[in-house]
CSV table of C-alpha atoms in Angstrom, one decimal:
chain,number,residue,atom,x,y,z
A,1,MET,CA,-22.7,-8.6,-4.7
A,2,ARG,CA,-22.5,-8.1,-1.0
A,3,LEU,CA,-19.1,-6.9,0.3
A,4,LEU,CA,-18.0,-6.8,4.0
A,5,MET,CA,-15.0,-4.5,4.4
A,6,LEU,CA,-13.2,-4.8,7.7
A,7,GLY,CA,-12.0,-1.2,8.3
A,8,GLY,CA,-12.9,0.8,5.2
A,9,THR,CA,-12.0,4.3,6.2
A,10,GLY,CA,-8.2,4.1,5.6
A,11,PHE,CA,-6.2,4.3,2.4
A,12,VAL,CA,-6.6,0.9,0.8
A,13,GLY,CA,-9.8,0.1,2.6
A,14,GLY,CA,-11.3,3.3,1.4
A,15,ALA,CA,-10.3,2.6,-2.2
A,16,VAL,CA,-11.9,-0.9,-2.0
A,17,VAL,CA,-15.2,0.6,-0.6
A,18,SER,CA,-15.2,3.3,-3.3
A,19,GLU,CA,-14.7,0.8,-6.1
A,20,ALA,CA,-17.4,-1.5,-4.7
A,21,VAL,CA,-19.9,1.4,-4.5
A,22,ARG,CA,-19.0,2.4,-8.0
A,23,ARG,CA,-20.0,-1.1,-9.1
A,24,GLY,CA,-23.3,-0.8,-7.4
A,25,TRP,CA,-22.6,-3.5,-4.8
A,26,SER,CA,-24.1,-3.6,-1.4
A,27,VAL,CA,-21.3,-2.6,1.0
A,28,THR,CA,-21.0,-3.0,4.7
A,29,VAL,CA,-18.0,-1.7,6.7
A,30,PHE,CA,-17.1,-2.9,10.1
A,31,ASN,CA,-14.9,-0.6,12.3
A,32,ARG,CA,-14.9,1.4,15.5
A,33,GLY,CA,-16.5,4.4,13.9
A,34,LEU,CA,-13.8,6.7,15.1
A,35,HIS,CA,-12.0,7.6,11.9
A,36,GLY,CA,-13.1,8.9,8.5
A,37,ASN,CA,-16.3,8.7,6.6
A,38,VAL,CA,-17.9,6.2,4.2
A,39,PRO,CA,-19.8,7.0,1.0
A,40,GLU,CA,-23.6,7.5,1.1
A,41,GLY,CA,-25.5,4.2,1.1
A,42,VAL,CA,-22.8,2.2,2.8
A,43,HIS,CA,-24.0,0.3,5.9
A,44,ARG,CA,-21.7,0.8,8.9
A,45,LEU,CA,-21.4,-1.8,11.7
A,46,ARG,CA,-19.5,-0.7,14.8
A,47,GLY,CA,-17.1,-2.9,16.9
A,48,ASP,CA,-13.5,-3.1,18.1
A,49,ARG,CA,-12.0,-6.4,16.8
A,50,THR,CA,-9.4,-6.3,19.6
A,51,ALA,CA,-11.9,-6.2,22.4
A,52,PRO,CA,-13.8,-9.1,24.1
A,53,ASP,CA,-17.0,-9.6,22.1
A,54,GLY,CA,-15.8,-6.9,19.8
A,55,LEU,CA,-17.1,-8.8,16.7
A,56,ALA,CA,-20.6,-9.2,18.0
A,57,ALA,CA,-22.0,-6.8,15.4
A,58,LEU,CA,-21.1,-9.3,12.7
A,59,ALA,CA,-23.3,-12.0,14.1
A,60,GLY,CA,-26.1,-13.1,11.8
A,61,GLY,CA,-24.8,-11.3,8.7
A,62,GLU,CA,-24.1,-12.9,5.3
A,63,TRP,CA,-21.9,-11.6,2.5
A,64,ASP,CA,-20.4,-12.8,-0.7
A,65,LEU,CA,-16.9,-11.5,0.0
A,66,VAL,CA,-14.9,-10.0,2.9
A,67,VAL,CA,-11.8,-7.9,2.6
A,68,ASP,CA,-9.4,-7.3,5.5
A,69,THR,CA,-6.5,-4.9,5.5
A,70,TRP,CA,-5.5,-5.4,9.2
A,71,ASP,CA,-1.8,-4.9,10.0
A,72,GLY,CA,-1.9,-5.3,13.8
A,73,ALA,CA,-1.9,-8.4,15.9
A,74,PRO,CA,-2.5,-11.5,13.8
A,75,ARG,CA,-4.9,-12.9,16.4
A,76,ALA,CA,-7.4,-10.2,15.3
A,77,VAL,CA,-7.4,-11.7,11.7
A,78,ARG,CA,-7.8,-15.2,13.2
A,79,ASP,CA,-10.7,-14.1,15.3
A,80,ALA,CA,-12.5,-12.3,12.5
A,81,ALA,CA,-11.9,-15.2,10.1
A,82,ARG,CA,-13.4,-17.6,12.6
A,83,ALA,CA,-16.4,-15.3,13.3
A,84,LEU,CA,-17.1,-15.1,9.5
A,85,SER,CA,-16.3,-18.7,8.6
A,86,GLY,CA,-20.0,-19.5,8.0
A,87,ALA,CA,-21.1,-16.1,6.8
A,88,VAL,CA,-18.9,-15.5,3.8
A,89,PRO,CA,-17.4,-17.9,1.2
A,90,HIS,CA,-14.1,-16.1,0.5
A,91,TYR,CA,-11.6,-14.1,2.6
A,92,VAL,CA,-9.4,-11.5,0.9
A,93,TYR,CA,-6.4,-10.5,3.1
A,94,VAL,CA,-4.4,-7.5,2.0
A,95,SER,CA,-0.9,-8.4,2.9
A,96,SER,CA,2.5,-7.1,1.9
A,97,GLY,CA,5.7,-8.0,0.2
A,98,SER,CA,7.3,-7.3,3.6
A,99,VAL,CA,6.3,-10.9,4.6
A,100,TYR,CA,9.3,-12.3,2.7
A,101,ALA,CA,12.1,-13.5,5.0
A,102,PRO,CA,15.6,-12.3,4.3
A,103,PRO,CA,17.7,-12.6,2.4
A,104,VAL,CA,15.3,-11.6,-0.4
A,105,GLY,CA,16.6,-11.7,-3.9
A,106,LEU,CA,15.6,-9.8,-7.0
A,107,GLY,CA,12.7,-11.3,-8.8
A,108,THR,CA,11.2,-12.9,-5.7
A,109,ALA,CA,8.0,-14.8,-6.5
A,110,GLU,CA,5.2,-16.0,-4.3
A,111,ASP,CA,6.9,-19.3,-3.4
A,112,ALA,CA,9.8,-17.6,-1.5
A,113,PRO,CA,10.0,-18.2,2.3
A,114,VAL,CA,8.1,-15.8,4.5
A,115,PHE,CA,8.7,-14.8,8.1
A,116,ALA,CA,7.7,-17.4,10.7
A,117,ALA,CA,4.7,-15.9,12.6
A,118,GLU,CA,1.8,-17.5,14.5
A,119,ALA,CA,-1.8,-16.9,13.7
A,120,ASP,CA,-2.6,-16.2,17.4
A,121,ALA,CA,0.3,-13.8,17.9
A,122,GLY,CA,0.0,-10.4,19.6
A,123,ASP,CA,1.0,-7.2,18.0
A,124,GLY,CA,4.6,-7.1,16.6
A,125,ASP,CA,6.5,-5.5,13.8
A,126,TYR,CA,4.9,-5.0,10.4
A,127,PRO,CA,6.4,-8.0,8.6
A,128,HIS,CA,5.5,-10.4,11.3
A,129,ASN,CA,2.0,-9.0,11.7
A,130,LYS,CA,1.3,-9.4,8.0
A,131,ALA,CA,2.8,-12.9,7.9
A,132,GLY,CA,0.8,-13.9,10.9
A,133,GLY,CA,-2.3,-12.4,9.4
A,134,GLU,CA,-1.8,-14.5,6.2
A,135,ARG,CA,-1.4,-17.6,8.3
A,136,ALA,CA,-4.6,-16.8,10.3
A,137,ALA,CA,-6.6,-16.3,7.1
A,138,VAL,CA,-5.4,-19.6,5.6
A,139,GLU,CA,-5.8,-21.4,8.9
A,140,VAL,CA,-9.6,-20.7,8.7
A,141,PHE,CA,-10.4,-20.4,5.0
A,142,GLY,CA,-7.7,-22.6,3.4
A,143,ASP,CA,-7.6,-22.2,-0.4
A,144,ARG,CA,-10.6,-19.9,-0.1
A,145,ALA,CA,-8.2,-17.2,1.3
A,146,LEU,CA,-6.7,-14.8,-1.2
A,147,LEU,CA,-3.4,-13.3,0.0
A,148,VAL,CA,-2.8,-10.0,-1.7
A,149,ARG,CA,0.9,-9.2,-1.3
A,150,ALA,CA,0.9,-5.5,-2.3
A,151,GLY,CA,4.1,-3.6,-2.8
A,152,LEU,CA,4.5,0.2,-2.7
A,153,ILE,CA,1.0,1.6,-2.8
A,154,LEU,CA,0.4,5.1,-4.2
A,155,GLY,CA,-2.5,7.2,-5.2
A,156,PRO,CA,-5.2,9.5,-3.7
A,157,GLY,CA,-5.7,8.8,0.0
A,158,GLU,CA,-2.2,7.8,0.7
A,159,ASP,CA,-1.6,7.9,4.5
A,160,ILE,CA,2.1,7.3,4.6
A,161,GLY,CA,3.0,10.4,2.5
A,162,ARG,CA,5.6,9.2,0.1
A,163,LEU,CA,4.2,10.6,-3.2
A,164,PRO,CA,2.6,13.5,-1.3
A,165,TRP,CA,6.0,14.4,0.1
A,166,TRP,CA,7.5,14.7,-3.4
A,167,LEU,CA,4.5,16.7,-4.6
A,168,HIS,CA,4.7,19.1,-1.7
A,169,ARG,CA,8.4,19.4,-2.1
A,170,VAL,CA,8.2,20.1,-5.9
A,171,ALA,CA,5.4,22.6,-5.3
A,172,ARG,CA,7.7,24.7,-3.1
A,173,GLY,CA,9.9,25.2,-6.2
A,174,GLY,CA,13.6,25.9,-6.4
A,175,GLU,CA,16.3,23.3,-6.8
A,176,VAL,CA,15.0,19.8,-5.8
A,177,LEU,CA,17.4,17.1,-4.8
A,178,ALA,CA,16.5,14.3,-7.2
A,179,PRO,CA,18.0,10.9,-6.6
A,180,GLY,CA,19.4,9.3,-9.7
A,181,PRO,CA,19.6,7.8,-12.1
A,182,ARG,CA,16.7,9.3,-13.9
A,183,ASP,CA,15.9,6.0,-15.6
A,184,LEU,CA,15.8,4.0,-12.3
A,185,PRO,CA,12.9,1.6,-12.6
A,186,VAL,CA,10.1,2.0,-10.0
A,187,GLN,CA,7.6,-0.7,-9.1
A,188,TYR,CA,4.3,0.2,-7.3
A,189,VAL,CA,0.6,-0.1,-7.5
A,190,ASP,CA,-2.1,2.5,-7.5
A,191,ALA,CA,-4.6,1.8,-4.6
A,192,ARG,CA,-7.5,2.0,-7.0
A,193,ASP,CA,-6.0,-0.6,-9.4
A,194,LEU,CA,-5.3,-2.8,-6.3
A,195,ALA,CA,-8.9,-2.5,-5.3
A,196,ILE,CA,-10.2,-3.4,-8.8
A,197,TRP,CA,-8.0,-6.5,-9.0
A,198,LEU,CA,-8.7,-7.9,-5.5
A,199,LEU,CA,-12.5,-7.4,-5.9
A,200,ASP,CA,-12.4,-9.1,-9.3
A,201,ARG,CA,-10.4,-12.0,-8.1
A,202,GLY,CA,-12.3,-12.2,-4.8
A,203,ILE,CA,-15.7,-12.7,-6.5
A,204,GLU,CA,-14.1,-15.4,-8.7
A,205,GLY,CA,-13.0,-17.2,-5.6
A,206,ALA,CA,-9.3,-17.0,-6.3
A,207,GLY,CA,-7.1,-18.2,-3.5
A,208,GLY,CA,-3.4,-18.3,-2.6
A,209,ALA,CA,-0.7,-15.6,-2.6
A,210,TYR,CA,-0.1,-13.0,-5.3
A,211,ASN,CA,2.5,-10.2,-5.6
A,212,VAL,CA,0.1,-7.4,-6.6
A,213,VAL,CA,2.2,-4.6,-7.9
A,214,SER,CA,3.2,-3.2,-11.3
A,215,ARG,CA,6.0,-4.6,-13.3
A,216,SER,CA,9.4,-3.0,-12.4
A,217,GLY,CA,9.8,-0.1,-14.7
A,218,HIS,CA,6.1,0.7,-15.1
A,219,THR,CA,7.6,4.1,-14.4
A,220,THR,CA,11.0,5.6,-13.5
A,221,MET,CA,12.1,8.1,-10.9
A,222,GLY,CA,12.6,10.6,-13.8
A,223,GLU,CA,9.0,10.1,-15.1
A,224,LEU,CA,7.5,10.3,-11.7
A,225,LEU,CA,9.3,13.5,-10.7
A,226,ASP,CA,8.8,15.1,-14.1
A,227,ALA,CA,5.0,14.4,-13.7
A,228,ALA,CA,5.1,16.1,-10.3
A,229,VAL,CA,6.7,19.2,-11.8
A,230,ALA,CA,4.1,19.2,-14.6
A,231,VAL,CA,1.0,18.8,-12.4
A,232,THR,CA,2.1,21.3,-9.7
A,233,GLY,CA,3.1,23.9,-12.3
A,234,ALA,CA,6.0,24.7,-9.9
A,235,ASP,CA,9.1,26.7,-10.8
A,236,ALA,CA,11.2,23.7,-9.8
A,237,THR,CA,14.5,22.4,-11.1
A,238,LEU,CA,15.3,18.7,-10.6
A,239,ARG,CA,19.0,18.4,-9.6
A,240,TRP,CA,19.7,14.8,-10.5
A,241,THR,CA,22.4,13.3,-8.2
A,242,GLU,CA,24.2,10.0,-8.4
A,243,PRO,CA,23.3,7.5,-5.7
A,244,ASP,CA,26.8,6.9,-4.4
A,245,GLY,CA,27.2,10.5,-3.2
A,246,LEU,CA,23.8,10.4,-1.5
A,247,LEU,CA,24.5,7.2,0.2
A,248,ALA,CA,27.9,8.4,1.3
A,249,ALA,CA,26.2,11.5,2.9
A,250,GLY,CA,24.0,9.2,4.9
A,251,VAL,CA,20.8,9.7,2.9
A,252,GLU,CA,18.5,6.7,3.5
A,253,PRO,CA,16.7,5.4,0.5
A,254,TRP,CA,12.9,4.9,0.9
A,255,ASN,CA,12.7,7.1,4.0
A,256,ASP,CA,14.8,10.3,3.4
A,257,LEU,CA,14.0,10.3,-0.3
A,258,PRO,CA,10.7,8.4,-0.6
A,259,ILE,CA,10.1,5.7,-3.2
A,260,TRP,CA,13.8,5.7,-4.3
A,261,ILE,CA,15.8,2.5,-3.8
A,262,PRO,CA,19.0,2.5,-5.9
A,263,LEU,CA,20.4,-0.5,-7.7
A,264,GLY,CA,22.5,-2.7,-5.5
A,265,HIS,CA,20.8,-1.6,-2.3
A,266,GLU,CA,19.8,-4.4,0.1
A,267,TYR,CA,16.2,-3.5,-0.2
A,268,ARG,CA,16.2,-3.1,-4.0
A,269,TRP,CA,14.1,-6.3,-4.2
A,270,LEU,CA,11.1,-4.2,-3.0
A,271,GLN,CA,11.1,-2.7,-6.5
A,272,GLU,CA,12.0,-5.8,-8.5
A,273,ARG,CA,9.5,-8.5,-7.5
A,274,ASP,CA,8.1,-11.2,-9.8
A,275,VAL,CA,4.6,-10.1,-10.6
A,276,GLU,CA,3.7,-12.3,-13.5
A,277,ARG,CA,1.1,-14.3,-11.6
A,278,ALA,CA,-1.0,-11.2,-10.7
A,279,HIS,CA,-0.7,-9.8,-14.2
A,280,ALA,CA,-1.7,-13.1,-15.8
A,281,ALA,CA,-4.7,-12.9,-13.4
A,282,GLY,CA,-5.8,-9.6,-14.8
A,283,LEU,CA,-3.8,-6.8,-13.0
A,284,VAL,CA,-3.8,-3.6,-15.0
A,285,CYS,CA,-1.9,-0.6,-13.8
A,286,ARG,CA,-2.9,2.9,-14.9
A,287,PRO,CA,-0.2,5.4,-16.2
A,288,ALA,CA,2.0,6.9,-13.6
A,289,ALA,CA,1.1,10.4,-14.8
A,290,GLU,CA,-2.6,9.7,-13.9
A,291,THR,CA,-1.7,8.6,-10.4
A,292,VAL,CA,0.5,11.7,-9.8
A,293,ALA,CA,-2.1,14.1,-11.2
A,294,ASP,CA,-5.0,12.5,-9.2
A,295,THR,CA,-2.9,12.5,-6.0
A,296,TRP,CA,-2.1,16.2,-6.4
A,297,ARG,CA,-5.7,17.0,-7.0
A,298,TRP,CA,-6.7,15.1,-3.8
A,299,LEU,CA,-3.9,16.7,-1.8
A,300,ARG,CA,-5.1,20.2,-2.7
A,301,GLU,CA,-8.5,19.2,-1.5
A,302,VAL,CA,-7.5,17.7,1.8
A,303,GLY,CA,-4.4,19.9,2.5
A,304,GLU,CA,-2.3,17.4,4.3
A,305,VAL,CA,-1.7,13.6,4.5
A,306,PRO,CA,-4.4,12.1,6.8
A,307,ALA,CA,-3.6,10.1,9.9
A,308,ARG,CA,-3.7,6.4,9.6
A,309,ALA,CA,-7.1,5.1,10.5
A,310,GLY,CA,-7.1,3.2,13.7
A,311,ARG,CA,-3.3,2.5,13.9
A,312,PRO,CA,-0.3,4.2,15.3
A,313,ALA,CA,1.4,6.8,13.1
A,314,ARG,CA,4.4,5.7,11.2
A,315,ALA,CA,7.6,7.7,11.1
A,316,ALA,CA,7.5,10.8,8.9
A,317,VAL,CA,9.2,10.4,5.5
A,318,GLY,CA,11.3,12.9,3.5
A,319,LEU,CA,14.2,15.1,4.1
A,320,ALA,CA,13.8,18.2,6.2
A,321,PRO,CA,14.3,21.4,4.1
A,322,GLU,CA,17.5,22.4,5.9
A,323,ARG,CA,19.1,19.0,5.3
A,324,GLU,CA,18.1,19.0,1.7
A,325,ALA,CA,19.6,22.5,1.3
A,326,ALA,CA,22.9,21.4,2.9
A,327,LEU,CA,23.1,18.4,0.6
A,328,LEU,CA,22.4,20.5,-2.5
A,329,ALA,CA,25.0,23.1,-1.4
A,330,ALA,CA,27.6,20.3,-1.1
A,331,LEU,CA,27.1,19.1,-4.7
A,332,PRO,CA,29.7,20.1,-7.3
A,333,ALA,CA,28.7,23.0,-9.4
């Protein structure tokens, strides 16, 4: 199989490239050549998809599948899709659950309304960029476009830093502010499982939208943080704290305490989406303990969370140590 990966040096793109190489595929990446490396044997084409004639390096190529993770201006997806319309039979666009337009209820499935966004739009916010990217892919490839609406993505290579923040925090030891309840269900997908699924479905020619994430409760906050304590070997004590007190103190779920979204919160749907379509189509999610252990092993190799390949940095996640200390001190004994 011949894969064209647009990007290929970031988190998800890197996982896709690695999985394709593991399968023995012929892999070509197209990017500016400014960030990261690719495995040995991968062919690298250079170009800036946002520049005039920036797609010229793709001319004359033929592939069996293209995967695109772009989260910038939708017009870049449209232009790439048009340039590749005669060179590849299937277009896989890695989108996001963020495309769903509010209000979003629990158990949202793929037929829910998405943000209105144009295929030729310039750069905007993340939800509109992804919604516009979906529209662009479908505008050119129709039912030959696979829209992969990922949820929370964890695993080695993570460039946002959610699970890495927890691992670094636990590794420091001491009392760790742990957002309760312990049995709060968590819904996410390991980037490697995402890569396996989208390549399998891509070569089958699957089209349409899929929520590609684990079932809610694949793990819990307790299991995730217990695994972090175990793999780091840290002398850490998890101080489980009820969500009402944290919220009253101004702690922001998802950002201040990454991954955590308590029951009843307006964004709780991010961890309770309907995923039966993807699972019926073969999605298999590895144990959370494996994702945590592999992420810690990778973190110890690289030292810190890498910068996002080719895109502006997102706001840092996680409480500052002094704020966490103040919150812990205010808890009842």
